[in-house]
Short mmCIF file of C-alpha atoms and ligand atoms in Angstrom, two decimals:
data_model
loop_
_atom_site.label_atom_id
_atom_site.label_comp_id
_atom_site.label_asym_id
_atom_site.label_seq_id
_atom_site.Cartn_x
_atom_site.Cartn_y
_atom_site.Cartn_z
CA MET A 1 -2.26 -22.74 25.89
CA VAL A 2 1.40 -22.88 24.67
CA LEU A 3 1.64 -19.12 24.33
CA GLN A 4 3.18 -17.37 27.32
CA LEU A 5 1.24 -14.25 28.33
CA ALA A 6 2.55 -11.34 30.38
CA PRO A 7 0.36 -10.18 33.33
CA GLU A 8 -0.95 -7.17 31.35
CA GLU A 9 -1.86 -9.42 28.41
CA LYS A 10 -3.70 -11.80 30.77
CA LYS A 11 -5.70 -8.86 32.11
CA MET A 12 -6.70 -7.90 28.58
CA LEU A 13 -7.73 -11.46 27.84
CA ASN A 14 -9.80 -11.58 31.03
CA GLY A 15 -11.71 -8.47 29.94
CA GLU A 16 -10.25 -6.09 32.54
CA TYR A 17 -9.61 -3.48 29.82
CA GLY A 18 -12.98 -3.86 28.14
CA LYS A 19 -14.63 -5.92 25.43
CA ALA A 20 -12.67 -4.64 22.41
CA ALA A 21 -9.29 -5.28 24.04
CA GLN A 22 -10.50 -8.74 25.10
CA LYS A 23 -11.70 -9.64 21.59
CA SER A 24 -8.46 -8.26 20.14
CA MET A 25 -6.38 -10.38 22.49
CA GLU A 26 -8.41 -13.45 21.51
CA ILE A 27 -7.70 -12.77 17.81
CA ILE A 28 -3.96 -12.33 18.42
CA ILE A 29 -3.73 -15.47 20.56
CA ALA A 30 -5.69 -17.52 18.01
CA LEU A 31 -3.32 -16.43 15.24
CA GLY A 32 -0.30 -17.03 17.45
CA GLU A 33 -1.47 -20.56 18.18
CA ILE A 34 -2.18 -21.32 14.52
CA TYR A 35 1.32 -20.18 13.55
CA GLY A 36 3.14 -21.67 16.54
CA ALA A 37 4.16 -18.44 18.29
CA LYS A 38 5.63 -18.83 21.78
CA ARG A 39 4.96 -15.30 23.01
CA LEU A 40 3.48 -11.93 22.20
CA ILE A 41 5.73 -8.98 21.46
CA PRO A 42 5.08 -5.25 21.66
CA VAL A 43 4.61 -3.33 18.42
CA SER A 44 5.35 0.35 18.07
CA SER A 45 3.09 1.16 15.14
CA VAL A 46 0.09 -0.20 13.28
CA GLN A 47 -1.30 0.42 9.83
CA ILE A 48 -4.84 -0.79 9.17
CA ALA A 49 -6.17 -1.88 5.77
CA GLY A 50 -9.79 -2.48 4.80
CA VAL A 51 -10.92 1.11 5.14
CA SER A 52 -12.90 1.73 1.96
CA TYR A 53 -16.64 1.28 2.47
CA ASP A 54 -16.59 -0.25 -1.02
CA ASN A 55 -14.67 -3.23 0.42
CA LEU A 56 -15.99 -3.23 4.00
CA GLY A 57 -19.73 -2.92 3.42
CA GLU A 58 -22.24 -2.80 6.27
CA ALA A 59 -20.95 -6.00 7.92
CA GLY A 60 -17.43 -4.58 8.22
CA LEU A 61 -18.76 -1.28 9.51
CA GLU A 62 -20.84 -3.08 12.13
CA TYR A 63 -17.71 -4.88 13.40
CA LEU A 64 -15.81 -1.59 13.62
CA SER A 65 -18.65 0.16 15.44
CA GLU A 66 -18.74 -2.66 17.97
CA MET A 67 -14.98 -2.41 18.55
CA ALA A 68 -15.28 1.38 18.85
CA GLU A 69 -17.68 1.07 21.79
CA ASP A 70 -14.79 0.76 24.24
CA GLY A 71 -11.65 0.13 22.10
CA GLN A 72 -8.72 2.58 22.30
CA THR A 73 -5.43 2.40 20.42
CA ARG A 74 -2.29 1.84 22.49
CA VAL A 75 0.23 2.70 19.73
CA LEU A 76 0.48 5.02 16.74
CA THR A 77 -2.07 3.73 14.22
CA THR A 78 -2.82 5.02 10.73
CA LEU A 79 -5.22 3.92 7.99
CA ASN A 80 -4.98 2.62 4.44
CA PRO A 81 -6.77 4.56 1.66
CA ALA A 82 -10.50 5.06 1.94
CA GLY A 83 -12.91 5.04 -1.00
CA MET A 84 -12.85 8.80 -1.45
CA ASP A 85 -11.08 12.08 -0.73
CA MET A 86 -12.58 12.83 2.70
CA VAL A 87 -12.92 16.54 1.86
CA GLU A 88 -13.24 16.96 -1.92
CA TRP A 89 -15.19 13.77 -2.70
CA LYS A 90 -18.07 15.54 -4.41
CA LYS A 91 -16.07 16.91 -7.32
CA HIS A 92 -14.60 13.45 -7.97
CA GLY A 93 -18.06 12.08 -8.71
CA ILE A 94 -18.55 10.15 -5.46
CA SER A 95 -22.20 9.75 -4.45
CA ARG A 96 -23.61 11.33 -1.31
CA ASP A 97 -24.69 7.90 0.00
CA PHE A 98 -21.21 6.45 -0.37
CA ALA A 99 -19.66 9.54 1.25
CA LYS A 100 -21.99 9.21 4.23
CA ASN A 101 -21.04 5.59 4.78
CA GLN A 102 -17.33 6.20 4.24
CA GLN A 103 -17.49 8.95 6.84
CA ARG A 104 -19.11 6.51 9.30
CA VAL A 105 -16.16 4.13 8.80
CA VAL A 106 -13.57 6.84 9.42
CA ASP A 107 -15.54 8.14 12.42
CA ALA A 108 -15.49 4.67 13.99
CA PHE A 109 -11.70 4.54 13.62
CA GLU A 110 -11.40 8.05 15.02
CA ARG A 111 -13.40 7.09 18.12
CA MET A 112 -10.75 4.44 18.77
CA GLY A 113 -7.94 7.00 18.61
CA VAL A 114 -6.68 6.03 15.16
CA VAL A 115 -4.91 8.84 13.29
CA THR A 116 -7.41 9.00 10.45
CA THR A 117 -5.13 9.92 7.64
CA CYS A 118 -5.75 7.38 4.91
CA THR A 119 -2.68 6.33 2.96
CA CYS A 120 -0.75 3.28 1.82
CA THR A 121 2.55 5.17 2.30
CA PRO A 122 2.37 5.89 6.05
CA TYR A 123 6.17 5.95 6.10
CA LEU A 124 6.08 9.18 4.05
CA ILE A 125 3.83 11.05 6.46
CA GLY A 126 5.06 10.32 9.96
CA ASN A 127 4.30 6.66 10.66
CA LEU A 128 7.93 5.72 10.09
CA PRO A 129 9.44 2.83 12.04
CA HIS A 130 13.20 2.42 12.34
CA TYR A 131 15.43 -0.51 11.49
CA GLY A 132 14.73 -3.57 13.64
CA GLU A 133 11.46 -2.24 15.07
CA HIS A 134 8.47 -4.60 15.37
CA ILE A 135 5.25 -3.25 13.89
CA ALA A 136 1.90 -4.64 12.69
CA TRP A 137 0.99 -3.32 9.27
CA ALA A 138 -1.67 -4.57 6.90
CA GLU A 139 -1.22 -2.87 3.53
CA SER A 140 0.81 -5.31 1.41
CA SER A 141 2.93 -2.68 -0.39
CA ALA A 142 3.75 -0.89 2.88
CA VAL A 143 4.53 -4.20 4.59
CA CYS A 144 6.98 -5.09 1.84
CA PHE A 145 8.54 -1.60 1.97
CA ALA A 146 8.81 -1.65 5.79
CA ASN A 147 10.36 -5.12 6.00
CA SER A 148 12.70 -4.68 3.04
CA VAL A 149 13.65 -1.03 2.63
CA ILE A 150 13.39 0.11 6.26
CA GLY A 151 14.32 -3.17 7.93
CA ALA A 152 11.36 -3.15 10.34
CA TYR A 153 9.64 -6.46 11.25
CA THR A 154 6.02 -7.07 10.30
CA ASN A 155 3.76 -9.80 9.06
CA ARG A 156 1.18 -9.00 6.44
CA GLU A 157 -1.73 -8.41 8.79
CA GLY A 158 -5.38 -8.60 7.87
CA GLY A 159 -7.76 -5.75 8.76
CA PRO A 160 -9.04 -7.34 12.04
CA SER A 161 -5.60 -8.53 13.22
CA ALA A 162 -4.04 -5.11 12.58
CA LEU A 163 -6.86 -3.46 14.54
CA ALA A 164 -6.34 -6.03 17.29
CA ALA A 165 -2.64 -5.09 17.47
CA ALA A 166 -3.59 -1.41 17.65
CA LEU A 167 -5.98 -1.98 20.56
CA THR A 168 -3.57 -4.18 22.55
CA GLY A 169 -0.14 -2.88 21.46
CA VAL A 170 1.10 -6.42 20.82
CA THR A 171 1.26 -9.09 18.16
CA ALA A 172 2.19 -12.77 18.16
CA GLU A 173 5.81 -13.52 17.40
CA TYR A 174 5.83 -15.65 14.26
CA GLY A 175 6.54 -15.30 10.52
CA PHE A 176 8.48 -12.20 9.54
CA HIS A 177 9.04 -11.21 13.18
CA LEU A 178 11.65 -13.98 13.32
CA ASP A 179 15.04 -13.59 11.63
CA GLU A 180 15.06 -17.16 10.34
CA ASN A 181 12.01 -16.43 8.15
CA ARG A 182 13.61 -13.41 6.49
CA VAL A 183 16.49 -15.14 4.73
CA ALA A 184 16.81 -14.85 0.94
CA GLN A 185 15.96 -18.00 -1.01
CA VAL A 186 16.45 -17.17 -4.70
CA LYS A 187 18.92 -14.82 -6.32
CA TYR A 188 17.71 -12.67 -9.21
CA GLU A 189 20.33 -11.11 -11.43
CA ILE A 190 18.91 -8.09 -13.19
CA GLN A 191 20.43 -7.69 -16.62
CA ALA A 192 18.42 -4.69 -17.72
CA GLU A 193 18.56 -1.00 -17.16
CA LEU A 194 15.64 0.18 -15.07
CA LYS A 195 14.29 3.70 -14.96
CA GLY A 196 11.12 5.02 -13.43
CA THR A 197 8.32 3.69 -11.27
CA ASN A 198 6.81 1.80 -14.22
CA ASP A 199 10.02 -0.17 -14.88
CA PHE A 200 10.32 -1.10 -11.21
CA GLY A 201 6.65 -2.09 -11.21
CA LEU A 202 7.34 -4.38 -14.17
CA LEU A 203 10.35 -5.86 -12.37
CA GLY A 204 8.13 -6.60 -9.36
CA GLN A 205 5.65 -8.25 -11.68
CA VAL A 206 8.34 -10.46 -13.30
CA ILE A 207 9.91 -11.57 -10.01
CA GLY A 208 6.57 -11.82 -8.23
CA ASN A 209 5.14 -14.10 -10.90
CA ARG A 210 8.26 -16.23 -10.94
CA THR A 211 9.32 -16.53 -7.33
CA GLY A 212 6.37 -18.40 -5.84
CA LYS A 213 6.72 -16.86 -2.35
CA ALA A 214 10.49 -17.57 -2.21
CA ILE A 215 12.28 -14.52 -0.76
CA PRO A 216 14.29 -12.81 -3.52
CA TYR A 217 17.85 -11.52 -3.32
CA ILE A 218 18.18 -9.02 -6.15
CA THR A 219 21.47 -7.99 -7.72
CA GLY A 220 22.31 -5.64 -10.56
CA VAL A 221 20.22 -2.64 -9.50
CA LYS A 222 22.73 0.16 -9.29
CA LYS A 223 20.52 3.10 -8.48
CA VAL A 224 16.97 3.37 -7.24
CA THR A 225 14.80 6.11 -5.78
CA THR A 226 12.41 5.82 -2.83
CA GLU A 227 9.53 6.22 -5.28
CA GLU A 228 10.82 3.34 -7.40
CA LEU A 229 11.23 1.17 -4.30
CA LYS A 230 7.65 1.84 -3.25
CA SER A 231 6.45 0.91 -6.73
CA PHE A 232 8.55 -2.25 -6.71
CA SER A 233 7.31 -3.19 -3.21
CA ALA A 234 3.69 -2.78 -4.31
CA SER A 235 4.15 -4.83 -7.44
CA ILE A 236 6.11 -7.75 -5.99
CA ALA A 237 3.59 -7.96 -3.13
CA THR A 238 0.70 -7.97 -5.59
CA TYR A 239 2.05 -10.46 -8.12
CA GLY A 240 4.01 -12.71 -5.75
CA GLY A 241 2.55 -12.20 -2.28
CA ILE A 242 6.09 -11.22 -1.27
CA ALA A 243 6.46 -9.46 2.11
CA ILE A 244 10.24 -9.04 2.09
CA PHE A 245 13.02 -8.81 -0.49
CA HIS A 246 16.72 -8.05 -0.38
CA MET A 247 18.39 -5.75 -2.91
CA GLU A 248 22.16 -5.85 -2.92
CA GLY A 249 23.73 -2.57 -1.85
CA ILE A 250 20.32 -0.98 -1.28
CA THR A 251 18.31 -2.72 1.47
CA PRO A 252 19.69 -2.96 5.04
CA ASN A 253 18.82 -6.50 6.20
CA ARG A 254 21.54 -9.11 6.58
CA THR A 255 21.07 -12.39 4.75
CA THR A 256 23.02 -15.21 3.18
CA VAL A 257 23.14 -15.07 -0.61
CA PRO A 258 21.26 -17.96 -2.23
CA GLU A 259 22.99 -20.13 -4.82
CA LYS A 260 19.92 -20.71 -6.93
CA THR A 261 20.03 -17.91 -9.50
CA GLU A 262 17.53 -16.60 -12.00
CA VAL A 263 18.18 -13.94 -14.61
CA VAL A 264 15.83 -11.10 -15.52
CA THR A 265 16.47 -9.53 -18.91
CA LYS A 266 15.08 -6.63 -20.89
CA LYS A 267 13.00 -9.15 -22.79
CA ASP A 268 11.30 -10.31 -19.57
CA LEU A 269 10.36 -6.72 -18.76
CA ARG A 270 9.04 -6.17 -22.29
CA ARG A 271 6.93 -9.31 -21.98
CA ALA A 272 5.55 -8.13 -18.62
CA LYS A 273 4.61 -4.81 -20.20
CA THR A 274 2.83 -6.58 -23.06
CA GLU A 275 0.84 -8.54 -20.48
CA LEU A 276 -0.41 -5.30 -18.87
CA ASP A 277 -1.14 -3.52 -22.15
CA ASP A 278 -4.59 -4.50 -23.36
CA ASP A 279 -5.28 -4.44 -27.05
CA GLU A 280 -7.43 -1.52 -28.10
CA ALA A 281 -7.60 -0.02 -24.62
CA GLU A 282 -9.61 3.18 -24.92
CA ILE A 283 -7.94 5.40 -22.31
CA ASP A 284 -10.36 7.72 -20.51
CA PHE A 285 -8.82 7.52 -17.04
CA ILE A 286 -5.23 8.33 -16.08
CA SER A 287 -4.15 7.64 -12.53
CA VAL A 288 -0.74 8.16 -10.98
CA GLY A 289 0.05 7.66 -7.30
CA CYS A 290 -0.12 3.95 -6.60
CA PRO A 291 1.31 3.65 -3.99
CA HIS A 292 0.43 7.17 -2.89
CA ALA A 293 2.54 9.84 -4.54
CA SER A 294 5.35 11.57 -2.68
CA ILE A 295 5.70 15.37 -2.70
CA LYS A 296 8.56 14.95 -5.18
CA GLU A 297 6.34 13.07 -7.63
CA ILE A 298 3.57 15.65 -7.22
CA ALA A 299 6.00 18.51 -7.87
CA GLU A 300 7.15 16.84 -11.10
CA ILE A 301 3.60 16.21 -12.28
CA ALA A 302 2.52 19.76 -11.41
CA ASN A 303 5.37 21.02 -13.52
CA MET A 304 4.28 18.88 -16.46
CA LEU A 305 0.68 20.11 -16.18
CA LYS A 306 1.42 23.78 -15.51
CA GLY A 307 -0.42 26.00 -17.98
CA LYS A 308 -1.85 23.02 -19.94
CA THR A 309 -5.34 21.57 -20.16
CA VAL A 310 -6.45 17.96 -19.76
CA ALA A 311 -8.15 16.74 -22.93
CA GLU A 312 -11.93 16.45 -23.04
CA GLY A 313 -13.25 13.06 -22.05
CA LYS A 314 -10.22 12.25 -19.90
CA THR A 315 -10.20 12.09 -16.10
CA VAL A 316 -6.89 12.41 -14.28
CA TRP A 317 -6.31 11.41 -10.65
CA ILE A 318 -3.05 11.98 -8.83
CA THR A 319 -3.54 10.12 -5.55
CA THR A 320 -1.71 10.90 -2.34
CA ALA A 321 -1.92 11.23 1.43
CA LYS A 322 -3.77 14.21 2.95
CA PRO A 323 -0.66 15.69 4.65
CA THR A 324 1.15 15.51 1.29
CA LYS A 325 -1.81 17.16 -0.44
CA ASP A 326 -1.74 19.93 2.17
CA LEU A 327 1.94 20.46 1.44
CA ALA A 328 1.17 20.50 -2.29
CA ILE A 329 -1.46 23.19 -1.67
CA LYS A 330 1.09 25.25 0.25
CA MET A 331 3.65 24.88 -2.55
CA GLY A 332 1.20 25.83 -5.33
CA TYR A 333 1.34 22.35 -6.95
CA TYR A 334 -2.34 21.73 -6.20
CA ASP A 335 -3.36 24.83 -8.17
CA GLN A 336 -1.14 23.88 -11.11
CA ILE A 337 -2.67 20.39 -11.23
CA GLU A 338 -6.29 21.41 -10.69
CA GLN A 339 -6.17 24.41 -13.03
CA ALA A 340 -5.13 22.01 -15.76
CA GLY A 341 -8.29 20.00 -15.07
CA ALA A 342 -6.63 17.10 -13.25
CA TYR A 343 -7.44 16.17 -9.65
CA LEU A 344 -5.10 15.84 -6.70
CA VAL A 345 -7.03 13.25 -4.73
CA ALA A 346 -6.17 12.62 -1.07
CA ASP A 347 -7.08 9.62 1.11
CA ALA A 348 -8.23 7.40 -1.78
CA CYS A 349 -6.93 5.55 -4.81
CA CYS A 350 -8.12 4.18 -8.12
CA ALA A 351 -8.35 0.64 -6.72
CA VAL A 352 -10.42 1.20 -3.59
CA ALA A 353 -12.70 4.04 -4.75
CA PRO A 354 -16.12 2.97 -6.08
CA LEU A 355 -15.20 3.39 -9.76
CA LYS A 356 -16.59 0.22 -11.34
CA GLY A 357 -18.29 1.01 -14.65
CA ARG A 358 -17.17 4.67 -14.68
CA PHE A 359 -14.27 4.28 -17.12
CA LYS A 360 -13.21 2.10 -20.02
CA GLY A 361 -9.44 2.20 -19.92
CA LEU A 362 -6.82 3.13 -17.32
CA MET A 363 -3.33 4.39 -18.10
CA THR A 364 -0.97 4.33 -15.12
CA ASP A 365 2.67 3.92 -14.18
CA SER A 366 1.73 1.30 -11.58
CA ALA A 367 1.74 -2.46 -12.19
CA LYS A 368 -0.34 -2.90 -9.02
CA ALA A 369 -2.98 -0.43 -10.20
CA CYS A 370 -3.27 -2.39 -13.48
CA PHE A 371 -3.93 -5.58 -11.51
CA TYR A 372 -6.83 -4.07 -9.55
CA ALA A 373 -8.20 -2.03 -12.44
CA ARG A 374 -8.63 -5.23 -14.40
CA GLY A 375 -9.69 -7.56 -11.59
CA LYS A 376 -11.95 -5.29 -9.58
CA ASN A 377 -13.10 -2.55 -11.93
CA LYS A 378 -12.96 -4.41 -15.27
CA PHE A 379 -11.06 -1.58 -16.96
CA LYS A 380 -8.62 -2.22 -19.78
CA THR A 381 -5.10 -1.08 -18.89
CA GLU A 382 -1.89 0.35 -20.26
CA ILE A 383 1.29 0.82 -18.24
CA ARG A 384 3.51 3.79 -19.15
CA THR A 385 6.03 6.17 -17.63
CA VAL A 386 4.61 9.05 -15.59
CA GLU A 387 5.60 11.44 -18.41
CA GLU A 388 3.70 9.33 -20.95
CA CYS A 389 0.66 9.18 -18.66
CA ILE A 390 0.58 12.98 -18.44
CA ARG A 391 1.13 13.31 -22.19
CA GLU A 392 -1.86 11.01 -22.73
CA ALA A 393 -3.92 13.13 -20.36
CA LEU A 394 -3.20 16.21 -22.45
CA SER A 395 -3.75 14.67 -25.87
FE1 F3S B 401 -2.03 2.15 -2.43
FE2 F3S B 401 -4.30 1.83 -3.66
FE3 F3S B 401 -2.06 1.29 -4.88
S1 F3S B 401 -3.88 1.26 -1.58
S2 F3S B 401 -0.69 0.62 -3.28
S3 F3S B 401 -2.71 3.31 -4.18
S4 F3S B 401 -3.92 0.09 -5.01
#
């Protein structure tokens, strides 16, 4: 074995801390050896993906139950969205059978000490690493946000490797844990004005499709909100498999500036939009909150829906994290949204909930949601601003 193990890590590998820790250590070492890591490093937080029963199935649940027999988390660990709102699932049309199985999944995580709040924006609800911190996160949009916007260090973990990091508190040092693998490779000059989460989603789509895993250095973005950065992170990770980007004047990581330069124009963004807009999409589902909506986004949507009524035949989901939903309840936003006939859905999202066959066409502000709506659920899609999505819901 080339990997150097600390005494504590050797004990875990020898089974002195139980079967789950031993299996986890084996997974981490195997990955480390594949990717040429020399040592394991501590992580301070973990985010686990592969939580929806719709994706996991019985085989995945069996694995989790086995790990939960004696596995215990050693660091702060949160979960990606599940397939349903863990409290209000019934009114969203989720079947009792699915709910039972989804609960079994979350229970297994809870037995291991995982904080069972299910969200792809853990950084908005208390799982917030600082600059330079090593973490092991699995959700691709959150990985991209953490590496790029926060300046933390994480690979894009799979479900089992993230769980393994949670149960051991370490990961193998390779990939994006090393500074030399975080250097920008292609410069993108943005020659277009960008506004809103949909525009930043389209930008992520354009660069993601073009960059072929090369790390982008983006110039020309003068102003951007946290919500737009989370949308961009989700989109560039979805369309390009990108786990880190640099944005001049915005993101904190140091890098050299690449000479190779590409230009992104208004025309490129228009073309990307045309690609996501299906002809004759019959919109019966409107979903905003991919990645999960912040309290600011919810407040704006609540204001747009206040005193109005969602049109017949349309279903509206605003998806968010449970702590954010609780805050929205406290602030009266939940009532404004739900009294209009829309749903504020916690813990889940339109991509991982069991929605196949339930709708014909999705309108959303998220380029990532369009990708999964088409690929997984076979919905037609249209990408619009949040305001346009709400207008469609009311018309
Ligand atoms: Fe999050 Fe689901 Fe979108 S996991 S990034 S809301 S597809």
